[in-house]
CSV table of C-alpha atoms and ligand atoms in Angstrom, one decimal:
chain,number,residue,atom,x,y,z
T,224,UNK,CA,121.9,97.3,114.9
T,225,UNK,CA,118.6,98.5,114.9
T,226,UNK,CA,117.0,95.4,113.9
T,227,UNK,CA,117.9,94.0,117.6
T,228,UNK,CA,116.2,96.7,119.5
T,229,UNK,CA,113.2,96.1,121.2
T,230,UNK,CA,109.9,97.6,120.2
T,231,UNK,CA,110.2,101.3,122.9
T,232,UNK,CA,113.7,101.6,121.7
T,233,UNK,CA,112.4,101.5,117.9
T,234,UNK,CA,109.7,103.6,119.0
T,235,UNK,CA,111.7,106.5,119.7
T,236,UNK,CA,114.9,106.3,117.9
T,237,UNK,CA,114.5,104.3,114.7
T,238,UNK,CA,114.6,106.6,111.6
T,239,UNK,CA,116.2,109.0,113.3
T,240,UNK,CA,117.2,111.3,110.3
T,241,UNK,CA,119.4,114.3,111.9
T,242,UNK,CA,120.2,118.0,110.2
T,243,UNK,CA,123.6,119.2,110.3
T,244,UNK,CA,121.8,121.8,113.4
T,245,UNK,CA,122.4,118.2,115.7
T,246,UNK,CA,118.5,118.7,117.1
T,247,UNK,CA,117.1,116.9,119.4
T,248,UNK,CA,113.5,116.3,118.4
T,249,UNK,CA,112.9,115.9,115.0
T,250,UNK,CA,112.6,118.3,112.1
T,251,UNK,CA,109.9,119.3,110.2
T,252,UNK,CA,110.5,119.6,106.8
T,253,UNK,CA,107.7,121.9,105.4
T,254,UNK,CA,109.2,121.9,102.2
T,255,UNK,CA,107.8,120.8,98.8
T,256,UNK,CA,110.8,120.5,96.8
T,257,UNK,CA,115.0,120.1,97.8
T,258,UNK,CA,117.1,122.5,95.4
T,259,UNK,CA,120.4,120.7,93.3
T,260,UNK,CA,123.8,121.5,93.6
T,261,UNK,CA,123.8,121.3,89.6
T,262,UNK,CA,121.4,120.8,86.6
T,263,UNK,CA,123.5,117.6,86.5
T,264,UNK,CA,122.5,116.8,90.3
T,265,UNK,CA,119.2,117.0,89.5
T,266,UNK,CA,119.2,115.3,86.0
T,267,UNK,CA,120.8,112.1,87.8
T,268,UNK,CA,118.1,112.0,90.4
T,269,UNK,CA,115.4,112.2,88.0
T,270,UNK,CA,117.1,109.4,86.7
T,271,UNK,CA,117.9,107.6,89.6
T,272,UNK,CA,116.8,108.7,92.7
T,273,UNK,CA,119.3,107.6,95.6
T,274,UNK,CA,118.8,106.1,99.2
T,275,UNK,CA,117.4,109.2,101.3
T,276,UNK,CA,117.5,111.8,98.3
T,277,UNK,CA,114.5,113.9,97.6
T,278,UNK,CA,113.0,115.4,94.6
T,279,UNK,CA,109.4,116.6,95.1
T,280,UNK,CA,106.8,115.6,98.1
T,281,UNK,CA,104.6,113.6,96.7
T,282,UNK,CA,107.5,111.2,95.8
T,283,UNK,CA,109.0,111.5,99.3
T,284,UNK,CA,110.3,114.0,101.8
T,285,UNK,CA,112.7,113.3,105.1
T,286,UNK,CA,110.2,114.0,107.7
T,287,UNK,CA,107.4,111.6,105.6
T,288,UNK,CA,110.8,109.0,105.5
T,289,UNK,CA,111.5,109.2,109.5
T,290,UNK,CA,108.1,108.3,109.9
T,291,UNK,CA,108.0,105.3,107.3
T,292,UNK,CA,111.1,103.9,108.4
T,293,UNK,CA,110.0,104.0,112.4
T,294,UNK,CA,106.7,102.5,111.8
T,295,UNK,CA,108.2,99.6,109.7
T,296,UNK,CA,110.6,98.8,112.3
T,297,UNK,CA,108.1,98.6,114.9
T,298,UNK,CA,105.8,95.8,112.2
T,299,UNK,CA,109.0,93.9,110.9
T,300,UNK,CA,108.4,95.0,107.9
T,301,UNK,CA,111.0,95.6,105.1
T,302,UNK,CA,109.4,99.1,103.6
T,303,UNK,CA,106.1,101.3,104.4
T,304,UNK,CA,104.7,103.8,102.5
T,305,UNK,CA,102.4,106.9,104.6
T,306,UNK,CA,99.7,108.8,102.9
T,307,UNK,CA,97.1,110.9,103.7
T,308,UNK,CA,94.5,109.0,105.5
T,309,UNK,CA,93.7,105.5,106.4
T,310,UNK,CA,91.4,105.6,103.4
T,311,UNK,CA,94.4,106.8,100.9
T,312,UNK,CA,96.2,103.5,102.2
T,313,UNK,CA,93.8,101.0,102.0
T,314,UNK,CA,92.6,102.3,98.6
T,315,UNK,CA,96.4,102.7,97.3
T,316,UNK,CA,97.1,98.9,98.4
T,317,UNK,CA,94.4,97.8,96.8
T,318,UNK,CA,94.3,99.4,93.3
T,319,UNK,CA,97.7,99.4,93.0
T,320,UNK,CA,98.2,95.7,92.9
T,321,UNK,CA,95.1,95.0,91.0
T,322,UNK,CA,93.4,94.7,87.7
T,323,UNK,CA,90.5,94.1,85.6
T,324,UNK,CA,89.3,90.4,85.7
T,325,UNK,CA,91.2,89.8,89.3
T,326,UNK,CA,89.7,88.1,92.0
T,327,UNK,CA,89.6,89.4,95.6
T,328,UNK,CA,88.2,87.4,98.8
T,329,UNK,CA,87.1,89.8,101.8
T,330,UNK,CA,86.0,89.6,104.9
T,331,UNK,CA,82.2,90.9,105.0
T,332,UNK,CA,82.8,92.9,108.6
T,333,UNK,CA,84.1,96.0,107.3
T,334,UNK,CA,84.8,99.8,107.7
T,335,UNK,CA,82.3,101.2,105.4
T,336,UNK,CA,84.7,103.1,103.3
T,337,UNK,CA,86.7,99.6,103.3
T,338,UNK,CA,83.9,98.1,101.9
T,339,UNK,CA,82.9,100.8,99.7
T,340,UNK,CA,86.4,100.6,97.8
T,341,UNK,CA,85.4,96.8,97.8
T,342,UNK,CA,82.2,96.6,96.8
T,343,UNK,CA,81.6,100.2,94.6
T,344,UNK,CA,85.0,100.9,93.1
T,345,UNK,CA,86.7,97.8,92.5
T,346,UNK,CA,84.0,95.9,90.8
T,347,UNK,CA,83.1,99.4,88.9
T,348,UNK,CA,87.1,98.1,87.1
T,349,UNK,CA,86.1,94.9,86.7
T,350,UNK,CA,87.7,93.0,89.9
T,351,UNK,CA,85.6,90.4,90.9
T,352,UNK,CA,84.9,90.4,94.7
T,353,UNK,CA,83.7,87.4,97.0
T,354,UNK,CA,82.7,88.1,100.6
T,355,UNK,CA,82.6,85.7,103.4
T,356,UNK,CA,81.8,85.2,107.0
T,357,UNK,CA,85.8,86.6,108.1
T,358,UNK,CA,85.6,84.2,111.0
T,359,UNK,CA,84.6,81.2,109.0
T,360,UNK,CA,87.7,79.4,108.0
T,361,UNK,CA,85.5,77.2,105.8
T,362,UNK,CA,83.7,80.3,103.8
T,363,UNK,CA,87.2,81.2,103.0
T,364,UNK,CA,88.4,77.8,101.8
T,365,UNK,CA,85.3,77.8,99.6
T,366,UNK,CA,86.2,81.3,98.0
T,367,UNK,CA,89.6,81.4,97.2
T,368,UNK,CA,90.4,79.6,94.1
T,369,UNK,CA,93.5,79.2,91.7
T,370,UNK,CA,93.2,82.8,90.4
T,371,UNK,CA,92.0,84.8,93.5
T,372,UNK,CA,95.2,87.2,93.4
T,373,UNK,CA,95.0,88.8,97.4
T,374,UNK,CA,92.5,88.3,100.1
T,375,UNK,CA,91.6,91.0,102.3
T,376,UNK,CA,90.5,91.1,105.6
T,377,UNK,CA,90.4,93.4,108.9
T,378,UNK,CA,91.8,91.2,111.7
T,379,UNK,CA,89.5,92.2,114.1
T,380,UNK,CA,86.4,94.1,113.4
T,381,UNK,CA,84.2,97.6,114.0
T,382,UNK,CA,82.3,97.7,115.9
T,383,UNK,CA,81.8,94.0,117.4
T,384,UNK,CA,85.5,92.8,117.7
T,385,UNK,CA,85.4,89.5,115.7
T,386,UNK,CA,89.0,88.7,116.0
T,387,UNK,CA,89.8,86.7,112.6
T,388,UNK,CA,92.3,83.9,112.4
T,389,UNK,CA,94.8,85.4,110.7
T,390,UNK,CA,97.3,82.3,110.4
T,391,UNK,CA,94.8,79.6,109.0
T,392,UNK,CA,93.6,82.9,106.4
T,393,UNK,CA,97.2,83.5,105.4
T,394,UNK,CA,97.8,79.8,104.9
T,395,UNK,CA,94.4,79.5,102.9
T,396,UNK,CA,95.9,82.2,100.6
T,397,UNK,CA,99.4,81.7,100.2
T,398,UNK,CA,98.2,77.7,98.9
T,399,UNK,CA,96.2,79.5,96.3
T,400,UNK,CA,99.3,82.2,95.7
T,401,UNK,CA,96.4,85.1,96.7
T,402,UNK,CA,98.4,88.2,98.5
T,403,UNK,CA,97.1,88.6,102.1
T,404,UNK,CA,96.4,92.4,102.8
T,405,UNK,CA,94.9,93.1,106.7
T,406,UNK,CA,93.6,96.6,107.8
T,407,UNK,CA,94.7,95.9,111.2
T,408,UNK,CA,93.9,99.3,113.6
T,409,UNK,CA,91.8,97.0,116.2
T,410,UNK,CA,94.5,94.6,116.8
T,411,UNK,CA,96.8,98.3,117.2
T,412,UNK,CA,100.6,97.7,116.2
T,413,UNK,CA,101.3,97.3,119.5
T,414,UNK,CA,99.2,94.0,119.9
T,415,UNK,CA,99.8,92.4,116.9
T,416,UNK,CA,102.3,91.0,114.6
T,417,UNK,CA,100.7,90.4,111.6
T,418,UNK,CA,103.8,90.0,109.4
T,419,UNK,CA,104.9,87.2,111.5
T,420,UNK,CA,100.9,85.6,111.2
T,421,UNK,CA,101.4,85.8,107.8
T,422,UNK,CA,99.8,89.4,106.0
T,423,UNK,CA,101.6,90.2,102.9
T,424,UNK,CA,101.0,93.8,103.3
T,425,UNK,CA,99.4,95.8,106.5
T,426,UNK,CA,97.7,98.8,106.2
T,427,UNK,CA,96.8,101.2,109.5
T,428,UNK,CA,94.3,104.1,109.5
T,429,UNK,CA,97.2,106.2,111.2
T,430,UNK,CA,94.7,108.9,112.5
T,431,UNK,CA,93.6,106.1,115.5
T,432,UNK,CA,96.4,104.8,117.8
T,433,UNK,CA,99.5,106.4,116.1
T,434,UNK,CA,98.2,109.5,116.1
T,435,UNK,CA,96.3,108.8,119.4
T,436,UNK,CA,95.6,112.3,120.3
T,437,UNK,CA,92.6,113.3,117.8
T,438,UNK,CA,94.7,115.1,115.9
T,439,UNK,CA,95.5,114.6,112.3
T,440,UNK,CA,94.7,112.1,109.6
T,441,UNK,CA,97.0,109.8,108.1
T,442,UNK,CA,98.0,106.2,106.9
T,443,UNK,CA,100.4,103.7,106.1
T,444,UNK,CA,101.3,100.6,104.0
T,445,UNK,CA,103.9,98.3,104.9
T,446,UNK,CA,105.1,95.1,102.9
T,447,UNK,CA,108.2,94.4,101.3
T,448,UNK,CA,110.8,96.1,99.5
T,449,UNK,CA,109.3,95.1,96.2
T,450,UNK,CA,105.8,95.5,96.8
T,451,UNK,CA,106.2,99.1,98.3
T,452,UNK,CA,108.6,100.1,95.8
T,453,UNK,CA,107.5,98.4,92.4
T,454,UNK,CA,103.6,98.4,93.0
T,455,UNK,CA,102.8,101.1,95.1
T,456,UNK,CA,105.0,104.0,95.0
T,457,UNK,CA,104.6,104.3,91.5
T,458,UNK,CA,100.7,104.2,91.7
T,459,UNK,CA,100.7,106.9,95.2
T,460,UNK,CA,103.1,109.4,93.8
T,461,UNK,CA,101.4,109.8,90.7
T,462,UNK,CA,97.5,109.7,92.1
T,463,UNK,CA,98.5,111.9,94.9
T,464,UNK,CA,97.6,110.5,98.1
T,465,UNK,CA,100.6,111.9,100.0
T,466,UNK,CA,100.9,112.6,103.8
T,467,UNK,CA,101.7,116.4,104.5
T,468,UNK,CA,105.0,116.1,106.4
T,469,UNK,CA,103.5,118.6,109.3
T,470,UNK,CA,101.5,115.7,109.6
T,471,UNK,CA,104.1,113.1,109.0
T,472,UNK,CA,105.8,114.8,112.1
T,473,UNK,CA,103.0,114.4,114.0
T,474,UNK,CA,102.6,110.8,113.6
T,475,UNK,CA,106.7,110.8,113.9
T,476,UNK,CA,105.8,111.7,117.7
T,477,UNK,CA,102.8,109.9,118.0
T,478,UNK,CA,104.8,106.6,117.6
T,479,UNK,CA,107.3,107.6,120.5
T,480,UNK,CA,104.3,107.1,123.1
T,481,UNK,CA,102.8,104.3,120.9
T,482,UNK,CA,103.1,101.5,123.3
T,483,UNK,CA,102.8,103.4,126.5
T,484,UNK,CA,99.5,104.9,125.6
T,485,UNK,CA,98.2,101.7,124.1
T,486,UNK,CA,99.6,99.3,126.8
T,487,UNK,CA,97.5,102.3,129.3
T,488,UNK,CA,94.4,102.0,126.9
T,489,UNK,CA,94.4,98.4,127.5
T,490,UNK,CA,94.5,97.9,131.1
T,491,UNK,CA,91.7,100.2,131.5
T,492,UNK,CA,89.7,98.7,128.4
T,493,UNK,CA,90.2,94.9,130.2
T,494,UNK,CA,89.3,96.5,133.5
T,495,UNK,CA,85.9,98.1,132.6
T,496,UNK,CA,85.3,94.3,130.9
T,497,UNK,CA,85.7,93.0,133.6
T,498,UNK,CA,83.9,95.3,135.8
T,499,UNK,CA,80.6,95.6,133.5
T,500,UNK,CA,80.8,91.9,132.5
T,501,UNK,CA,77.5,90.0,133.4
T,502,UNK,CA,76.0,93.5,134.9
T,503,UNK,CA,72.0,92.9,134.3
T,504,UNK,CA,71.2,96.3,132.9
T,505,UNK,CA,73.2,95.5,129.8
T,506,UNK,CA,73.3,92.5,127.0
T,507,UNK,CA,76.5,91.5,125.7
T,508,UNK,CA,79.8,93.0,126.8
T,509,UNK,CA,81.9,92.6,124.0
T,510,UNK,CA,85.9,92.1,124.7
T,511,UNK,CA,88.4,89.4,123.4
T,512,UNK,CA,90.3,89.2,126.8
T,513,UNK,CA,86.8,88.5,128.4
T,514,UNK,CA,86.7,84.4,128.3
T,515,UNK,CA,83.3,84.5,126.9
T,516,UNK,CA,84.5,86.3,123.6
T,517,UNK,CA,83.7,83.6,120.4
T,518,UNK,CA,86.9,83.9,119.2
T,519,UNK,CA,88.9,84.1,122.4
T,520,UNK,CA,91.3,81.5,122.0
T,521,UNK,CA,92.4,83.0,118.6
T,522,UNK,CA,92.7,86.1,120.4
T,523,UNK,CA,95.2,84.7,123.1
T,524,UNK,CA,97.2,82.9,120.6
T,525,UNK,CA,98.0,85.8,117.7
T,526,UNK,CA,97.6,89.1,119.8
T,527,UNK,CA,99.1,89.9,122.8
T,528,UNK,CA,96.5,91.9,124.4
T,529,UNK,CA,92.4,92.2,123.2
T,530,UNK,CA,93.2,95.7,122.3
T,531,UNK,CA,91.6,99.2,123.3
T,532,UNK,CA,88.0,99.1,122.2
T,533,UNK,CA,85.2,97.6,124.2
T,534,UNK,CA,81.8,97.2,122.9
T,535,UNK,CA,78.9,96.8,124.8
T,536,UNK,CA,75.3,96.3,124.5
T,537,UNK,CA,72.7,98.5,126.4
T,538,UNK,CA,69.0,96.4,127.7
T,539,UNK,CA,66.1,98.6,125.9
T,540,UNK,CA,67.7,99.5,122.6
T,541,UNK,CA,68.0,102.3,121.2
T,542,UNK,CA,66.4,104.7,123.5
T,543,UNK,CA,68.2,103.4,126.1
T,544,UNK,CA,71.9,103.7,124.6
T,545,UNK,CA,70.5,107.6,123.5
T,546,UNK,CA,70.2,108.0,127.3
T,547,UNK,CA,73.3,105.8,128.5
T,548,UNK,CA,75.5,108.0,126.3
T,549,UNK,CA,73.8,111.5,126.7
T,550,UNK,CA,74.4,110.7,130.7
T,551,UNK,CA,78.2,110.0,130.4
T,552,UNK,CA,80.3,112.8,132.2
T,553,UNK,CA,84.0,111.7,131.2
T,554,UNK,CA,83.3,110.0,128.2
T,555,UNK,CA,82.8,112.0,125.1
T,556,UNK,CA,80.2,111.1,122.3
T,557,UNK,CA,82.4,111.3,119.0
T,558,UNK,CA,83.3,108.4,116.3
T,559,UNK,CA,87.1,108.5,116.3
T,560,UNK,CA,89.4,105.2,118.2
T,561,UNK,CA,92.4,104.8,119.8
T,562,UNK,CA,91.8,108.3,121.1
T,563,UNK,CA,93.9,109.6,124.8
T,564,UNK,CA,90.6,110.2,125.6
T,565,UNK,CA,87.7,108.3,126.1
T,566,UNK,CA,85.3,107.9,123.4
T,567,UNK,CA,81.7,106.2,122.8
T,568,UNK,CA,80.0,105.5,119.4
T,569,UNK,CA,76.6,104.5,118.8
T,570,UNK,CA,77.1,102.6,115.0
T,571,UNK,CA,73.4,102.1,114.5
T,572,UNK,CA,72.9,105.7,113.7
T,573,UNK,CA,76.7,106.8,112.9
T,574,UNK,CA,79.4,104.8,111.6
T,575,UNK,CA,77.0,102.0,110.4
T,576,UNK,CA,73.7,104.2,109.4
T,577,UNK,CA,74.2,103.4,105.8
T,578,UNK,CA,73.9,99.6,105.8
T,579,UNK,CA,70.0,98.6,105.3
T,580,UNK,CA,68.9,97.0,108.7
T,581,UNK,CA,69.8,93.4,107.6
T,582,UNK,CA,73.3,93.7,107.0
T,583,UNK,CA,73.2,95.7,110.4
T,584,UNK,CA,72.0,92.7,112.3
T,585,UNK,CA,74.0,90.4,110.2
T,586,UNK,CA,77.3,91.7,111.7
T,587,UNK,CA,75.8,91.9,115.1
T,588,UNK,CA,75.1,95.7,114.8
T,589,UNK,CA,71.9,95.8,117.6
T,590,UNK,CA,69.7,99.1,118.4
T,591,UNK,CA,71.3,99.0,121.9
T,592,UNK,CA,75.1,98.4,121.0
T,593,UNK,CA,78.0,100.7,121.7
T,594,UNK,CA,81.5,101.5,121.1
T,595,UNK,CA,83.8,102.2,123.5
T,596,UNK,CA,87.3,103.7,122.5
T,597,UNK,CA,88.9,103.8,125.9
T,598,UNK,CA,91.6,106.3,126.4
T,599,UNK,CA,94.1,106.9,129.1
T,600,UNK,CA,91.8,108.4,132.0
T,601,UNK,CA,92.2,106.6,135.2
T,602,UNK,CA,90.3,103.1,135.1
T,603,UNK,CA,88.4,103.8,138.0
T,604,UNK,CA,87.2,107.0,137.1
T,605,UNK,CA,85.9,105.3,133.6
T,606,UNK,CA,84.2,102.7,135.5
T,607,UNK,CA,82.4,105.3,137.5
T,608,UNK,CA,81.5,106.9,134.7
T,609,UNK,CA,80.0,104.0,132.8
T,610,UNK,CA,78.0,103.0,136.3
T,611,UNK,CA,76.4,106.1,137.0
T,612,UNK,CA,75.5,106.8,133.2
T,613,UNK,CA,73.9,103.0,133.7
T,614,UNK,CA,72.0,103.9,136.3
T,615,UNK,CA,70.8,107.4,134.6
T,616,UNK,CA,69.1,105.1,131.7
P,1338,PLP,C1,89.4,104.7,110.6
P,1338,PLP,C2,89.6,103.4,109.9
P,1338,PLP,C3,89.9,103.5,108.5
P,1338,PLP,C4,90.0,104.8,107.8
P,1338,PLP,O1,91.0,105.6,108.2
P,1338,PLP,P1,91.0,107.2,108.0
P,1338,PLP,O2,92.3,107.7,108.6
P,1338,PLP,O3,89.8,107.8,108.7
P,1338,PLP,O4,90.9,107.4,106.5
P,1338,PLP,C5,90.1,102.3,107.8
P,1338,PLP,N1,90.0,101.1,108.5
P,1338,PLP,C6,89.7,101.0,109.8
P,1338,PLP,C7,89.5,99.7,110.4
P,1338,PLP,C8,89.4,102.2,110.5
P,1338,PLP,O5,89.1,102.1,111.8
């Protein structure tokens, strides 16, 4: 029955999972282990561990499964798997699946722990790893090859929102029998459906949208029975990347508002595109609803909305972005997304300090660019904001 219901109604009732108490919100299960009825009990789920039974935390725990089982009905996904952090999931997708002498295919605009797993620690076991222009459907063609086993790929990138066609990459793949695997916080799993586009396995950096209220860390994978099961349970249980279930809980709750907040985020994200759009004290305003975006067209046909992040670029570099940010009175200078509250990033000297200055201007990464997580404030208020902190520089 669930299956039918439509994304709010998943939200807040789908892996419901209630106590014989009958309460309302759902439990926390702060527990690390579940005691047997008998030593034969517990000898037959060490053999054989049953649909919602339990043996230790790091293999599972009711809270951690309300969680998996509401985010994978909200992707259409068969199974999900939550751990720690975003990191823990990207990194347990990745080396679960593979070995020495694979090939991988990647997208070059990545987080820069993303590409750290990619580029340090998976060639440091022998994978071999090819990177390419993401929005370059002809870089990809060129890359994958018979033996390329999974591509990977962040469907729309930090901080300069490249929006990657996600179809034409799947379909590149799946001819070449490579798994697809998409980090997909930008899009948000409210805009996109990336199951449908064609990703093999999604992975979410839980501590942005789901979350959405700057709390906790936390991640997910979701993907088929088989693949969650057979290649990555067995690889997260025993490496210990698991979610707390405190934080599990947290998440659990987080996904209730999901759709609200991020719908909310949106508006006022398209809104203050709109209304800083071809202003002269700034460069580029960076936002895939915005009909200048490069990839807009993808954008309209595989999300539904450009998402809650707006990028923008600041005339007079970095000096000028120092004084645009240090002016702002609602928005707060921090690096975390998807955030209720408003939040601006400068990447040259945070997130993206690490890359040597070529990469930085090889993804588009200029003195005078900024991030903008937009939260829930009112629109008007953000836009005010933004103008008088433009007129401060
Ligand atoms: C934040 C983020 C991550 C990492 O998530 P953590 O929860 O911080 O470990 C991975 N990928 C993307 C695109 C992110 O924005």
């Amino acid at each position: 029955m669930s299956k039918d219901w439509n994304t709010r109604t998943k939200l807040v009732h789908s892996g419901t999972r209630r106590s014989q108490y009958g309460e309302v919100s759902e439990a926390i299960f702060l527990t690390q282990g579940f005691v047997y009825d008998s030593a034969e009990q517990a000898a037959q789920r060490f053999d054989q561990l049953g649909e919602d039974e339990f043996i230790y935390a790091r293999y599972g725990n009711p809270t951690v499964a309300m969680f998996e089982d509401r985010i994978a009905a909200l992707e259409g996904a068969e199974d999900a798997f939550a751990t720690a952090s975003g990191m823990a999931a990207v990194n347990g997708a990745l080396v679960s699946m593979l070995k020495a002498g694979d090939h991988v295919v990647s997208a070059r605009a990545l987080f820069g722990s993303c590409l750290y797993i990619l580029e340090d620690v998976l060639t440091r076991f022998g994978v071999e790893v090819t990177f390419v222009d993401g929005t370059n459907l002809d870089e990809w063609r060129a890359a994958v090859r018979p033996d390329t086993k999974a591509v990977f790929l962040e469907s729309m990138s930090n901080p300069t929102l490249e929006v990657i066609d996600l179809k034409s990459v799947a379909e590149i793949a799946h001819a070449h029998g490579a798994i697809v695997l998409v980090d997909n916080v930008f899009s948000t799993p409210v805009f996109s459906r990336a199951i449908a586009l064609g990703a093999d396995v999604v992975v979410y950096s839980a501590t942005k949208h789901i979350d959405g209220q700057g709390r906790v860390l936390g991640g997910v994978i979701l993907g088929t029975k088989d693949f969650i099961r057979k290649t990555v349970e067995p690889y997260l249980k025993h490496t210990g990347g698991a979610i707390s279930p405190f934080t599990a809980w947290v998440l659990l709750k987080g996904l209730e508002t999901l759709d609200l907040r991020v719908r909310a985020q949106a508006d006022g994200a398209l809104k203050i595109a709109k209304a800083l759009n071809g202003d002269d004290r700034l460069g580029r305003v960076i936002y895939p609803d915005l009909p200048n975006h490069p990839q807009h067209e993808i954008a309209k046909a595989q999300l539904e909305r450009g998402g809650t992040v707006v990028s923008l670029e600041v005339q007079g570099g970095q000096a000028a972005a120092f004084r645009f940010l240090n002016a702002l009175e609602i928005v707060t200078i921090s690096n975390n997304l998807g955030d209720a509250k408003s939040i601006i990033t400068h990447p040259t000297t945070t997130t993206h300090q690490r890359l040597s200055e070529d990469q930085r201007m090889d993804l588009g990464i200029t003195p005078g660019l900024v991030r903008l997580s937009v939260g829930i404030e009112d629109a008007d208020d953000l836009v005010g904001d933004l103008m008088q902190a433009l007129d401060a520089v």
